Amino acid sequence: MKSSLLRFAVVLGLLSAIGPFAIDMYLPALPSIGADFGVGTSAVQASLMAFFVALGLGQLVYGPVSDMLGRKAPLYFGLSLFIVGSIGCALAPSIGVLIAFRFVQGLGACAGTVVPRAVVRDLHTGPEAAKLMSMLMLVFSISPILAPLVGSGVIVVGTWRAVFWFVMIAALLGLILLWLALPETRPAAERRESSFGSAMAAYWLLLRDRRFLGLVFLGAFGISSFFAYLANSSFVLIDHYGLTPTQYSLAFSVNAVSFFGVAQLNGVLARRFGLQRLMRYAVVGYAVPMVVVFLLFLSGVDSLPVMMVMLFIAFGFLGLVVPSSAVLALDDHGAIAGTASALMGTLQFGAGIVVMAVVGLFLDGTAVPMLAGIAGASVIALVLTYLTPARSNLVLGAAAE
């Protein structure tokens, strides 16, 4: 049992990491891309935003398709599309073309984002699902820990274009791994009732489920704080604090270690305290240091060590919030796990895009706008923990019938 759990975690984690690898490797290159094309920060960030928009919208299709056709077919298609987008990015002659192919790349990356969560729900629920989700996140953590370091190394040896050739090769390896190591977890008998009509009905059901939406947006604003850090940290740490790309990669990796390292306690803590209670405690632990560091910087403090310590603490607690909220949201919807996972991903990436866009409006070269976005997202997540019902009224109603 443990060996199969580990095997699924490794396979699903690596497939999930391919898309984020294309984000995290790319972060140290953002300033050099701007210099190469002769464009400003906002134009370069648009290429990051295009990836996120595609990553969010495409999930609405991949989820229902994975319920109808099984989990593997959408993964094959998505990885192939990601390869096409990567080649286009590597050869892009202008920032406009780069943005367009980043969108294509994001559409391909959707499959690796939405389908693995559905596979987890196919296999387990409750604490076992939390354990598998956390193990998946541990493997997934190679992206934010290693990718910036690899990206900065690739940029030093070659140029930013080499980053996209690198992720193309990673996607090719992902196709091989998918073929050899991942069985189909959605049996044909369970696909018979699935269609685009049933998907629309499922989306309508989910959009009326206050518990599902509360948990999804709770996780969404947790993830949004990480997105705000992703989009702005390279400019803050490299341009404002003067770190080299390699130093930035190390600083970024420290927070990623905190996030994914603490996530590994999820299964143990869930059995002891229950997922719902664990999540509520974790959201408080995530929100408090973020609000404190924002207020410190707003008052005039401008210390990189202070910011890094507080982010380390907050992102550690966030490592408990994200998998717990995802497992709780999917628990009641096993029959439509792909569709539920898709809607979750779309809403979460949508929230992340909004937070990134709002932070972008107030960029002033300091860390304050970034910290404001992260703190604001943490406060919204905290409020949602107390507004989200303990159980789904729709599910309780169905049980009563």
Short mmCIF file of C-alpha atoms in Angstrom, two decimals:
data_model
loop_
_atom_site.label_atom_id
_atom_site.label_comp_id
_atom_site.label_asym_id
_atom_site.label_seq_id
_atom_site.Cartn_x
_atom_site.Cartn_y
_atom_site.Cartn_z
CA MET A 1 0.00 0.00 0.00
CA LYS A 2 2.77 2.43 0.94
CA SER A 3 4.74 1.63 -2.22
CA SER A 4 1.72 2.21 -4.48
CA LEU A 5 0.92 5.45 -2.64
CA LEU A 6 4.49 6.61 -3.17
CA ARG A 7 4.43 5.58 -6.84
CA PHE A 8 1.25 7.53 -7.52
CA ALA A 9 2.61 10.53 -5.62
CA VAL A 10 5.83 10.54 -7.67
CA VAL A 11 4.08 10.14 -11.03
CA LEU A 12 1.29 12.63 -10.33
CA GLY A 13 3.66 15.08 -8.68
CA LEU A 14 6.06 15.11 -11.62
CA LEU A 15 3.23 15.48 -14.15
CA SER A 16 1.79 18.32 -12.07
CA ALA A 17 5.19 20.01 -11.82
CA ILE A 18 5.81 20.39 -15.56
CA GLY A 19 3.56 23.45 -15.92
CA PRO A 20 4.79 25.22 -12.77
CA PHE A 21 8.35 24.40 -13.83
CA ALA A 22 7.68 26.58 -16.88
CA ILE A 23 6.77 29.40 -14.48
CA ASP A 24 9.47 29.01 -11.86
CA MET A 25 12.40 28.46 -14.23
CA TYR A 26 11.27 31.56 -16.10
CA LEU A 27 11.21 33.91 -13.08
CA PRO A 28 14.94 34.75 -12.95
CA ALA A 29 14.72 35.55 -16.69
CA LEU A 30 11.98 38.20 -16.44
CA PRO A 31 14.34 41.21 -16.22
CA SER A 32 16.54 39.91 -19.06
CA ILE A 33 13.50 39.23 -21.30
CA GLY A 34 12.44 42.84 -20.82
CA ALA A 35 15.93 44.05 -21.70
CA ASP A 36 16.14 41.76 -24.74
CA PHE A 37 12.85 42.95 -26.24
CA GLY A 38 13.23 46.53 -25.00
CA VAL A 39 9.95 46.49 -23.06
CA GLY A 40 8.94 47.40 -19.51
CA THR A 41 7.93 45.34 -16.49
CA SER A 42 4.21 45.32 -17.32
CA ALA A 43 4.79 43.86 -20.81
CA VAL A 44 7.00 41.10 -19.43
CA GLN A 45 4.48 40.31 -16.70
CA ALA A 46 1.79 40.02 -19.41
CA SER A 47 3.58 36.90 -20.64
CA LEU A 48 3.23 35.45 -17.14
CA MET A 49 -0.39 36.57 -16.95
CA ALA A 50 -1.20 34.92 -20.32
CA PHE A 51 0.05 31.60 -18.95
CA PHE A 52 -2.14 31.93 -15.85
CA VAL A 53 -5.24 32.94 -17.86
CA ALA A 54 -4.86 29.88 -20.12
CA LEU A 55 -4.12 27.66 -17.14
CA GLY A 56 -7.33 28.80 -15.47
CA LEU A 57 -9.75 28.74 -18.41
CA GLY A 58 -8.54 25.51 -20.00
CA GLN A 59 -9.32 23.50 -16.87
CA LEU A 60 -13.05 23.97 -17.48
CA VAL A 61 -12.65 21.72 -20.53
CA TYR A 62 -10.05 19.24 -19.29
CA GLY A 63 -12.05 18.34 -16.16
CA PRO A 64 -15.26 17.18 -17.88
CA VAL A 65 -13.25 15.53 -20.68
CA SER A 66 -11.31 13.52 -18.06
CA ASP A 67 -14.65 12.35 -16.60
CA MET A 68 -15.87 11.34 -20.09
CA LEU A 69 -12.72 9.86 -21.68
CA GLY A 70 -10.69 8.83 -18.66
CA ARG A 71 -7.74 10.50 -16.99
CA LYS A 72 -4.90 9.60 -19.38
CA ALA A 73 -6.16 10.87 -22.77
CA PRO A 74 -6.38 14.55 -21.66
CA LEU A 75 -2.89 14.26 -20.16
CA TYR A 76 -1.46 13.02 -23.47
CA PHE A 77 -3.10 15.90 -25.35
CA GLY A 78 -2.11 18.54 -22.81
CA LEU A 79 1.54 17.54 -22.67
CA SER A 80 1.72 17.54 -26.49
CA LEU A 81 0.20 21.04 -26.65
CA PHE A 82 2.64 22.20 -23.95
CA ILE A 83 5.54 21.00 -26.14
CA VAL A 84 4.23 23.03 -29.10
CA GLY A 85 3.89 26.13 -26.91
CA SER A 86 7.40 25.69 -25.51
CA ILE A 87 8.94 25.54 -28.99
CA GLY A 88 7.03 28.69 -29.98
CA CYS A 89 8.27 30.53 -26.86
CA ALA A 90 11.87 29.50 -27.51
CA LEU A 91 11.72 30.88 -31.05
CA ALA A 92 9.61 34.00 -30.30
CA PRO A 93 10.89 37.07 -32.25
CA SER A 94 8.92 39.60 -30.16
CA ILE A 95 7.19 40.02 -26.82
CA GLY A 96 3.78 39.71 -28.56
CA VAL A 97 4.65 36.31 -30.03
CA LEU A 98 6.07 35.20 -26.67
CA ILE A 99 2.82 36.16 -24.93
CA ALA A 100 0.77 34.24 -27.53
CA PHE A 101 2.80 31.05 -27.18
CA ARG A 102 2.82 31.35 -23.40
CA PHE A 103 -0.98 31.19 -23.69
CA VAL A 104 -0.69 28.00 -25.79
CA GLN A 105 1.78 26.59 -23.29
CA GLY A 106 -0.65 27.36 -20.46
CA LEU A 107 -3.49 25.56 -22.27
CA GLY A 108 -1.28 22.49 -22.44
CA ALA A 109 -0.23 22.75 -18.80
CA CYS A 110 -3.90 22.68 -17.68
CA ALA A 111 -4.06 18.90 -17.98
CA GLY A 112 -1.27 18.38 -15.45
CA THR A 113 -2.99 20.79 -13.08
CA VAL A 114 -6.55 19.43 -13.06
CA VAL A 115 -6.29 15.69 -13.79
CA PRO A 116 -3.92 14.62 -10.94
CA ARG A 117 -6.35 16.04 -8.33
CA ALA A 118 -9.14 13.96 -9.88
CA VAL A 119 -6.90 10.87 -9.80
CA VAL A 120 -6.30 11.43 -6.07
CA ARG A 121 -10.08 11.54 -5.54
CA ASP A 122 -10.49 8.39 -7.68
CA LEU A 123 -8.16 6.55 -5.32
CA HIS A 124 -8.82 7.95 -1.82
CA THR A 125 -10.88 10.25 0.42
CA GLY A 126 -10.37 11.82 3.85
CA PRO A 127 -6.98 11.54 5.65
CA GLU A 128 -5.63 9.07 3.05
CA ALA A 129 -6.44 11.57 0.30
CA ALA A 130 -4.80 14.33 2.36
CA LYS A 131 -1.70 12.16 2.74
CA LEU A 132 -1.52 11.40 -0.99
CA MET A 133 -2.18 15.04 -1.88
CA SER A 134 0.62 16.15 0.46
CA MET A 135 3.02 13.53 -0.93
CA LEU A 136 2.11 14.72 -4.42
CA MET A 137 2.89 18.27 -3.32
CA LEU A 138 6.27 17.11 -1.96
CA VAL A 139 7.24 15.81 -5.41
CA PHE A 140 5.61 18.86 -6.98
CA SER A 141 7.86 20.97 -4.74
CA ILE A 142 10.87 20.22 -6.93
CA SER A 143 9.53 22.98 -9.18
CA PRO A 144 9.75 26.06 -6.93
CA ILE A 145 12.80 24.70 -5.12
CA LEU A 146 14.94 23.60 -8.06
CA ALA A 147 13.42 25.40 -11.06
CA PRO A 148 14.64 28.95 -10.27
CA LEU A 149 18.13 27.58 -9.59
CA VAL A 150 18.08 25.55 -12.81
CA GLY A 151 16.65 28.55 -14.67
CA SER A 152 19.35 30.90 -13.45
CA GLY A 153 22.00 28.31 -14.39
CA VAL A 154 20.51 27.86 -17.86
CA ILE A 155 20.42 31.63 -18.37
CA VAL A 156 24.07 31.96 -17.34
CA VAL A 157 25.14 29.21 -19.76
CA GLY A 158 22.77 30.15 -22.59
CA THR A 159 19.94 32.70 -22.74
CA TRP A 160 16.36 32.91 -21.49
CA ARG A 161 15.28 31.03 -24.64
CA ALA A 162 17.10 27.94 -23.42
CA VAL A 163 14.64 27.77 -20.52
CA PHE A 164 11.83 26.87 -22.93
CA TRP A 165 13.88 24.17 -24.67
CA PHE A 166 14.54 22.72 -21.22
CA VAL A 167 10.84 22.56 -20.25
CA MET A 168 10.02 21.06 -23.66
CA ILE A 169 12.36 18.16 -22.85
CA ALA A 170 10.72 17.83 -19.42
CA ALA A 171 7.31 17.50 -21.10
CA LEU A 172 8.65 14.80 -23.43
CA LEU A 173 9.85 12.87 -20.38
CA GLY A 174 6.41 13.41 -18.84
CA LEU A 175 4.78 11.72 -21.84
CA ILE A 176 7.02 8.70 -21.37
CA LEU A 177 6.27 8.57 -17.64
CA LEU A 178 2.52 8.81 -18.31
CA TRP A 179 2.70 5.92 -20.78
CA LEU A 180 4.79 3.63 -18.57
CA ALA A 181 3.80 4.35 -14.97
CA LEU A 182 0.24 5.67 -14.62
CA PRO A 183 -2.76 3.31 -14.97
CA GLU A 184 -6.22 4.56 -15.88
CA THR A 185 -8.13 5.30 -12.64
CA ARG A 186 -11.50 6.20 -14.24
CA PRO A 187 -13.05 2.86 -15.37
CA ALA A 188 -15.10 2.82 -18.56
CA ALA A 189 -18.25 1.93 -16.58
CA GLU A 190 -17.99 5.18 -14.64
CA ARG A 191 -17.64 7.25 -17.83
CA ARG A 192 -20.99 6.20 -19.36
CA GLU A 193 -23.00 8.80 -17.47
CA SER A 194 -20.53 11.58 -18.30
CA SER A 195 -21.20 14.01 -21.15
CA PHE A 196 -20.95 17.73 -21.78
CA GLY A 197 -24.61 17.98 -20.76
CA SER A 198 -23.93 16.25 -17.47
CA ALA A 199 -20.84 18.45 -17.06
CA MET A 200 -22.99 21.58 -17.35
CA ALA A 201 -25.38 20.12 -14.78
CA ALA A 202 -22.42 19.31 -12.54
CA TYR A 203 -21.08 22.86 -12.83
CA TRP A 204 -24.51 24.20 -11.91
CA LEU A 205 -24.63 21.88 -8.89
CA LEU A 206 -21.18 22.97 -7.76
CA LEU A 207 -21.93 26.67 -8.22
CA ARG A 208 -24.89 26.28 -5.83
CA ASP A 209 -22.83 24.44 -3.22
CA ARG A 210 -21.79 27.04 -0.62
CA ARG A 211 -19.40 24.65 1.11
CA PHE A 212 -17.62 23.74 -2.12
CA LEU A 213 -17.31 27.39 -3.18
CA GLY A 214 -16.19 28.50 0.27
CA LEU A 215 -13.43 25.89 0.39
CA VAL A 216 -12.39 26.59 -3.19
CA PHE A 217 -12.08 30.34 -2.65
CA LEU A 218 -10.38 29.80 0.71
CA GLY A 219 -7.70 27.80 -1.10
CA ALA A 220 -7.82 30.27 -3.99
CA PHE A 221 -6.83 33.25 -1.90
CA GLY A 222 -4.14 31.16 -0.23
CA ILE A 223 -2.71 30.29 -3.64
CA SER A 224 -3.20 33.91 -4.78
CA SER A 225 -0.75 35.11 -2.16
CA PHE A 226 1.82 32.73 -3.65
CA PHE A 227 0.97 34.01 -7.15
CA ALA A 228 1.50 37.60 -6.00
CA TYR A 229 4.92 36.52 -4.74
CA LEU A 230 5.66 34.68 -8.01
CA ALA A 231 4.82 37.66 -10.20
CA ASN A 232 6.66 40.31 -8.19
CA SER A 233 9.43 38.69 -6.18
CA SER A 234 12.05 38.73 -8.94
CA PHE A 235 11.63 42.49 -9.45
CA VAL A 236 11.58 43.19 -5.69
CA LEU A 237 14.50 40.95 -4.75
CA ILE A 238 16.68 41.57 -7.83
CA ASP A 239 15.89 45.18 -8.71
CA HIS A 240 15.07 46.60 -5.25
CA TYR A 241 17.33 44.56 -2.98
CA GLY A 242 20.08 43.92 -5.54
CA LEU A 243 20.23 40.13 -5.43
CA THR A 244 21.75 38.24 -8.34
CA PRO A 245 19.52 35.76 -10.22
CA THR A 246 21.21 32.88 -8.35
CA GLN A 247 20.75 34.57 -4.95
CA TYR A 248 17.14 35.26 -5.85
CA SER A 249 16.64 31.59 -6.74
CA LEU A 250 18.00 30.54 -3.35
CA ALA A 251 15.78 33.04 -1.53
CA PHE A 252 12.74 31.85 -3.49
CA SER A 253 13.57 28.22 -2.75
CA VAL A 254 13.66 28.82 1.01
CA ASN A 255 9.98 29.78 1.05
CA ALA A 256 9.10 26.87 -1.23
CA VAL A 257 10.83 24.47 1.19
CA SER A 258 8.70 25.87 4.01
CA PHE A 259 5.47 25.53 2.00
CA PHE A 260 5.98 21.97 0.79
CA GLY A 261 7.89 20.71 3.81
CA VAL A 262 5.13 21.57 6.27
CA ALA A 263 2.54 20.13 3.84
CA GLN A 264 3.97 16.67 4.59
CA LEU A 265 2.53 16.89 8.11
CA ASN A 266 -0.97 17.15 6.68
CA GLY A 267 -1.89 13.46 6.85
CA VAL A 268 -0.69 13.04 10.44
CA LEU A 269 -2.27 16.26 11.69
CA ALA A 270 -5.53 15.55 9.83
CA ARG A 271 -5.92 12.23 11.66
CA ARG A 272 -5.27 13.89 15.01
CA PHE A 273 -7.31 17.09 14.69
CA GLY A 274 -9.58 16.50 11.68
CA LEU A 275 -9.15 18.28 8.35
CA GLN A 276 -11.66 21.04 9.08
CA ARG A 277 -10.09 22.04 12.40
CA LEU A 278 -6.56 21.73 11.05
CA MET A 279 -7.39 24.03 8.17
CA ARG A 280 -8.86 26.71 10.46
CA TYR A 281 -5.79 26.74 12.71
CA ALA A 282 -3.50 26.82 9.68
CA VAL A 283 -5.29 29.79 8.08
CA VAL A 284 -4.76 31.81 11.28
CA GLY A 285 -1.07 30.86 11.29
CA TYR A 286 -0.80 31.95 7.66
CA ALA A 287 -2.70 35.25 7.97
CA VAL A 288 -1.15 36.68 11.15
CA PRO A 289 2.51 36.91 10.01
CA MET A 290 1.44 38.27 6.61
CA VAL A 291 -0.59 41.09 8.15
CA VAL A 292 2.23 41.83 10.62
CA VAL A 293 4.94 42.07 7.95
CA PHE A 294 2.74 44.26 5.75
CA LEU A 295 2.09 46.67 8.62
CA LEU A 296 5.81 46.76 9.46
CA PHE A 297 6.76 47.68 5.88
CA LEU A 298 3.90 50.16 5.64
CA SER A 299 5.31 51.88 8.73
CA GLY A 300 8.71 52.33 7.06
CA VAL A 301 10.59 49.09 7.74
CA ASP A 302 12.41 47.90 4.61
CA SER A 303 14.34 44.81 5.66
CA LEU A 304 14.88 41.80 3.42
CA PRO A 305 15.66 39.44 6.38
CA VAL A 306 12.45 40.49 8.20
CA MET A 307 10.38 39.91 5.06
CA MET A 308 11.97 36.52 4.35
CA VAL A 309 11.45 35.25 7.91
CA MET A 310 7.78 36.25 7.98
CA LEU A 311 7.14 34.79 4.51
CA PHE A 312 8.84 31.57 5.61
CA ILE A 313 6.46 31.24 8.57
CA ALA A 314 3.34 32.20 6.61
CA PHE A 315 4.05 29.94 3.63
CA GLY A 316 4.68 27.05 6.01
CA PHE A 317 1.14 27.33 7.35
CA LEU A 318 -0.12 27.83 3.80
CA GLY A 319 1.29 24.38 3.05
CA LEU A 320 -1.40 22.98 5.37
CA VAL A 321 -4.20 25.20 4.05
CA VAL A 322 -4.00 24.41 0.33
CA PRO A 323 -4.15 20.56 0.35
CA SER A 324 -6.69 20.47 3.21
CA SER A 325 -9.10 22.82 1.45
CA ALA A 326 -8.76 20.86 -1.82
CA VAL A 327 -9.46 17.48 -0.19
CA LEU A 328 -12.46 18.84 1.74
CA ALA A 329 -13.89 20.47 -1.40
CA LEU A 330 -13.66 17.26 -3.45
CA ASP A 331 -14.79 14.85 -0.71
CA ASP A 332 -18.50 15.31 -1.43
CA HIS A 333 -18.15 15.12 -5.22
CA GLY A 334 -16.37 11.87 -6.10
CA ALA A 335 -18.69 11.07 -9.03
CA ILE A 336 -17.74 14.34 -10.76
CA ALA A 337 -14.20 14.68 -9.41
CA GLY A 338 -12.75 15.81 -12.75
CA THR A 339 -15.37 18.51 -13.22
CA ALA A 340 -15.10 19.63 -9.59
CA SER A 341 -11.31 19.76 -9.84
CA ALA A 342 -11.60 21.78 -13.06
CA LEU A 343 -13.94 24.37 -11.55
CA MET A 344 -11.71 24.56 -8.48
CA GLY A 345 -8.66 25.21 -10.62
CA THR A 346 -10.36 27.81 -12.79
CA LEU A 347 -11.75 29.77 -9.84
CA GLN A 348 -8.43 29.59 -8.03
CA PHE A 349 -6.39 30.75 -10.99
CA GLY A 350 -8.99 33.44 -11.67
CA ALA A 351 -8.58 34.75 -8.13
CA GLY A 352 -4.81 34.60 -8.54
CA ILE A 353 -4.94 36.62 -11.76
CA VAL A 354 -7.12 39.28 -10.10
CA VAL A 355 -4.73 39.57 -7.15
CA MET A 356 -1.70 39.78 -9.47
CA ALA A 357 -3.40 42.42 -11.62
CA VAL A 358 -4.40 44.54 -8.61
CA VAL A 359 -0.89 44.36 -7.15
CA GLY A 360 0.50 45.34 -10.57
CA LEU A 361 -1.49 48.58 -10.52
CA PHE A 362 0.39 49.78 -7.46
CA LEU A 363 3.97 48.71 -8.22
CA ASP A 364 6.41 51.37 -6.99
CA GLY A 365 9.72 49.49 -6.92
CA THR A 366 9.39 48.51 -3.24
CA ALA A 367 8.07 45.40 -1.49
CA VAL A 368 4.97 47.15 -0.08
CA PRO A 369 2.52 46.48 -2.98
CA MET A 370 3.50 42.80 -3.08
CA LEU A 371 3.10 42.42 0.68
CA ALA A 372 -0.22 44.27 0.57
CA GLY A 373 -1.55 41.77 -1.98
CA ILE A 374 -0.34 38.78 0.03
CA ALA A 375 -1.72 40.14 3.32
CA GLY A 376 -5.06 41.04 1.73
CA ALA A 377 -5.45 37.56 0.27
CA SER A 378 -4.65 35.99 3.66
CA VAL A 379 -7.32 38.08 5.42
CA ILE A 380 -9.97 37.07 2.86
CA ALA A 381 -9.00 33.40 3.36
CA LEU A 382 -9.31 33.84 7.12
CA VAL A 383 -12.80 35.33 6.82
CA LEU A 384 -13.88 32.49 4.51
CA THR A 385 -12.96 29.84 7.10
CA TYR A 386 -15.75 31.19 9.32
CA LEU A 387 -18.29 31.72 6.52
CA THR A 388 -17.96 28.25 4.95
CA PRO A 389 -20.57 25.69 6.12
CA ALA A 390 -19.31 22.60 7.95
CA ARG A 391 -21.15 20.35 5.49
CA SER A 392 -22.71 20.86 2.07
CA ASN A 393 -26.44 21.56 2.23
CA LEU A 394 -26.84 20.04 -1.23
CA VAL A 395 -25.16 16.80 -0.17
CA LEU A 396 -27.15 16.65 3.07
CA GLY A 397 -30.34 17.21 1.09
CA ALA A 398 -29.48 14.43 -1.32
CA ALA A 399 -28.75 12.07 1.59
CA ALA A 400 -32.12 12.89 3.13
CA GLU A 401 -33.90 11.98 -0.09
#
